[in-house]
Coordinates of C-alpha atoms and ligand atoms in Angstrom, one line a residue:
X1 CA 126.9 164.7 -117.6
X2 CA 129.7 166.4 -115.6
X3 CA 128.7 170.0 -116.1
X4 CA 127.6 172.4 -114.5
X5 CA 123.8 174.1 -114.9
X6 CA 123.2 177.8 -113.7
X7 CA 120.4 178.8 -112.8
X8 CA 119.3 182.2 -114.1
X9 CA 116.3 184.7 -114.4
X10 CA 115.2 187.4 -112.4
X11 CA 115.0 188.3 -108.3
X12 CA 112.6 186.3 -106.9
X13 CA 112.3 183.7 -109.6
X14 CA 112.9 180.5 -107.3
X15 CA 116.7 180.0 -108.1
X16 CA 117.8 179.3 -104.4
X17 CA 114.8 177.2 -103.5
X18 CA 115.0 175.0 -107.3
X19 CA 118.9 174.6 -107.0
X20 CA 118.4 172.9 -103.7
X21 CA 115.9 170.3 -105.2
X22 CA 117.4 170.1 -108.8
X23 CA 121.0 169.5 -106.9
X24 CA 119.4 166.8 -105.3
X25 CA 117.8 165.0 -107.7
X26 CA 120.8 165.4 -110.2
X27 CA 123.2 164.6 -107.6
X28 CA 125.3 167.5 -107.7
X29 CA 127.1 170.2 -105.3
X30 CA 125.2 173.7 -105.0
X31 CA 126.8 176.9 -105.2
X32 CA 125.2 180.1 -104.7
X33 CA 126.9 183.2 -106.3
X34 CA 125.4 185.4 -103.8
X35 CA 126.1 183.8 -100.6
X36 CA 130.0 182.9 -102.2
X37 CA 130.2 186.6 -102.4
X38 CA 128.7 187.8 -99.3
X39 CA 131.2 185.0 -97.6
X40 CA 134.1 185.7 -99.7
X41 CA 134.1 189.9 -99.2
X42 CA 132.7 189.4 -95.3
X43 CA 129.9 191.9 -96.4
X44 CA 125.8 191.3 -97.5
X45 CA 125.1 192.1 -100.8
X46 CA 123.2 195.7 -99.4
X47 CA 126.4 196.3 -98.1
X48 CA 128.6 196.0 -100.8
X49 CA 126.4 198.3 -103.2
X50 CA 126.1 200.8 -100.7
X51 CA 130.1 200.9 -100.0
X52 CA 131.8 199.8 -103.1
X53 CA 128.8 200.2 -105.6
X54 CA 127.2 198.1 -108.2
X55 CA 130.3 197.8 -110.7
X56 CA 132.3 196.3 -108.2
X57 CA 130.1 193.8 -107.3
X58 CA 129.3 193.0 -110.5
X59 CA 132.9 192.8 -111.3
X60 CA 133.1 190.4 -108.2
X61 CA 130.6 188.2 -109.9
X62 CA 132.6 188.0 -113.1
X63 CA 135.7 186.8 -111.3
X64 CA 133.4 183.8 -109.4
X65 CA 132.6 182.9 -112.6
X66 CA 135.8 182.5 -113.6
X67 CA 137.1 180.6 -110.6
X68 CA 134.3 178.6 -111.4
X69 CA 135.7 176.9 -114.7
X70 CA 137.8 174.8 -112.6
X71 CA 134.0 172.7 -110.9
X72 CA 131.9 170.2 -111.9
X73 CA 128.9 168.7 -111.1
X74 CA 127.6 172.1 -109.5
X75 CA 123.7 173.5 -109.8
X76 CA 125.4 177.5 -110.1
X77 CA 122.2 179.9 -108.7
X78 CA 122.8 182.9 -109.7
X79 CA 122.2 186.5 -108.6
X80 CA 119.4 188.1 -110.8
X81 CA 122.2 190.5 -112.8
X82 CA 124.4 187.9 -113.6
X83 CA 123.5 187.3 -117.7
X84 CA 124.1 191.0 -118.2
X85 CA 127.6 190.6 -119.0
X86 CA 128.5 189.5 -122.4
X87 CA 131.8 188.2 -120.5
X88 CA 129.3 186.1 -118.0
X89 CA 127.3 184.3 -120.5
X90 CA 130.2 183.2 -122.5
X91 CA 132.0 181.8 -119.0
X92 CA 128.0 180.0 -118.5
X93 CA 128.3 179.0 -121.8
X94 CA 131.3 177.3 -121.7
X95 CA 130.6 175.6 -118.4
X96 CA 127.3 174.0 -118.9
X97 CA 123.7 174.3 -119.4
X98 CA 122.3 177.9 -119.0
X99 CA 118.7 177.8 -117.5
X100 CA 116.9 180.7 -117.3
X101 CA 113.6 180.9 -114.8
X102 CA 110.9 183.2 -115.7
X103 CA 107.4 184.0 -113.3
X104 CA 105.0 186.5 -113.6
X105 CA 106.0 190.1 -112.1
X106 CA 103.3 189.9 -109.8
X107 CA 104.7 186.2 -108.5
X108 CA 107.5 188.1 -108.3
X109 CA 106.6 190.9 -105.9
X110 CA 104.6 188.0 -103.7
X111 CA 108.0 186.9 -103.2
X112 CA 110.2 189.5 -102.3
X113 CA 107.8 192.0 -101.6
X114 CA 109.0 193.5 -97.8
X115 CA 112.5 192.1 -98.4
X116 CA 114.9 194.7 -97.9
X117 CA 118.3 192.8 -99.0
X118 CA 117.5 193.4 -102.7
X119 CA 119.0 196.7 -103.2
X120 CA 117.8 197.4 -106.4
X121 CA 114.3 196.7 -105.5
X122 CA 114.4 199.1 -102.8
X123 CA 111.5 201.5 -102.7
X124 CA 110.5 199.5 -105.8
X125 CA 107.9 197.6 -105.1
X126 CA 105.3 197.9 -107.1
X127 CA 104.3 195.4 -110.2
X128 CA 105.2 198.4 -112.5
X129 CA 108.6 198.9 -111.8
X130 CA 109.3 195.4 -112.0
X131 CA 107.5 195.0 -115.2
X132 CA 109.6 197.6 -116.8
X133 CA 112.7 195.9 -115.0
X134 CA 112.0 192.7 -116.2
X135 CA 111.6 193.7 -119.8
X136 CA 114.7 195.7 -120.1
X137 CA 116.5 192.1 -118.6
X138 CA 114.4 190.0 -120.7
X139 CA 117.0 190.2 -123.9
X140 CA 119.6 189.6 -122.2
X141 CA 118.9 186.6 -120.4
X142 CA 117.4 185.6 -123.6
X143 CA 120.6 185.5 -125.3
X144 CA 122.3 184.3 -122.5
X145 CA 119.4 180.9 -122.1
X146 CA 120.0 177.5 -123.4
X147 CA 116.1 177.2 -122.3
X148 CA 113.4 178.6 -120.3
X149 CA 111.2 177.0 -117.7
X150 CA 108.3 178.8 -116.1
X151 CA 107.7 179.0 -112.4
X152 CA 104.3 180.2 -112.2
X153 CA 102.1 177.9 -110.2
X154 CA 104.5 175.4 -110.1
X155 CA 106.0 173.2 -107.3
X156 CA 109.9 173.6 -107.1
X157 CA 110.3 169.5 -107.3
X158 CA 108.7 169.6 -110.5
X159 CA 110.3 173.2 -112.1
X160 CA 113.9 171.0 -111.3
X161 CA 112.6 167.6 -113.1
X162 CA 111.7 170.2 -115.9
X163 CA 115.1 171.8 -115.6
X164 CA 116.6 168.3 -115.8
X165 CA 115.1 166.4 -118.9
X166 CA 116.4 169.8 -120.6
X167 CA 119.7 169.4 -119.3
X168 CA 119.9 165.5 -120.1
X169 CA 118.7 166.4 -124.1
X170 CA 121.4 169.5 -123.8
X171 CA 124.1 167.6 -123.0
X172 CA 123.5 164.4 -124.7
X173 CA 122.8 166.4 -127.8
X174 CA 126.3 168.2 -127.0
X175 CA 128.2 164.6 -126.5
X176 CA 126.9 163.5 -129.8
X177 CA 127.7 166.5 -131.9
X178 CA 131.3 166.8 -130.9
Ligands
S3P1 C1 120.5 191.3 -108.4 C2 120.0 190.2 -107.9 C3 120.3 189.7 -106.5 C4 121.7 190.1 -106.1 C5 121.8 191.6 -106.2 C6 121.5 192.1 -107.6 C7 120.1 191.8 -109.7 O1 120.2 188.2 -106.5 O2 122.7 189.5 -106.9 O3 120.9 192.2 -105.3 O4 120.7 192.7 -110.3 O5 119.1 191.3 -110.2 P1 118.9 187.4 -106.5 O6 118.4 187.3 -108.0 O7 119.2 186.1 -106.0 O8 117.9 188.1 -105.7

């Protein structure tokens, strides 16, 4: 098992908090895409969709991706928009196991409700708007989703053991199919 598993799903799924425990317990590194960004441009996230706008960072996201193909080993937490390039998912794809973290819209605004570094939650705050977010995402992180693992309820020590046995039946189903 030397690839890598990302970690995606929507803001304020658990991704940060899971990829901490799941990098643990599998014994790999941990790479956030949104603190690799923020440290690579200098800039938070706000700040870079307020100066150079959401292409661009989405763009920048793309090119992590691709300078990821050269690790290993890594639990890859990624930023909430991340499957929404056909480009990104095939660059998951081809780098590992593709997990994708669902929880209820209202877990969600328990979370990151009064957090002001989401831009695209800004002024959004209501169970509503992230409904209808969620089910515009929903298809593409589908797609994107070598399996699904709910959050709801659930303590992050035991969403990573989930997260894991999937992983371990991924890849050893991949090893003995090639
Ligand atoms: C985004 C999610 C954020 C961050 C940016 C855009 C999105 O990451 O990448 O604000 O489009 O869903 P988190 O999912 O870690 O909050």
């Amino acid at each position: 098992m030397d690839r890598n598993i990302y970690l995606i799903g929507f803001m304020g799924v658990g991704k940060s908090t899971v990829s901490r425990e799941l990098a643990q317990a599998a014994g790999y590194g941990e790479i956030d895409t949104d603190a690799w960004i923020e440290r690579d441009q200098g800039k938070c996230i706000a700040g870079i969709f307020e100066e150079q706008g959401e292409e661009y960072f989405r763009a920048l996201e793309t090119d992590l991706l691709k300078e990821l193909r050269a690790e290993h080993r890594k639990v890859v937490s990624c930023g909430g928009g991340m499957a929404l390039r056909e480009e990104n998912v095939a660059l998951m794809r081809q780098g590992g196991a593709v997990a994708w973290l669902t929880a209820k819209p209202e877990t969600i605004l328990e979370r990151v409700g009064g957090d002001t570094s989401r831009p695209l939650l800004r002024g959004n705050m209501d169970v509503g708007r992230i409904r209808g977010m969620m089910e515009q995402r929903r298809p593409f992180y589908r797609a994107a989703a070598d399996f699904t693992v709910s959050t709801d309820g659930k303590p992050s020590g035991k969403i990573a053991e989930e997260i894991l046995k999937n992983c371990f039946d991924l890849f050893h189903k991949v090893c003995y199919t090639d």
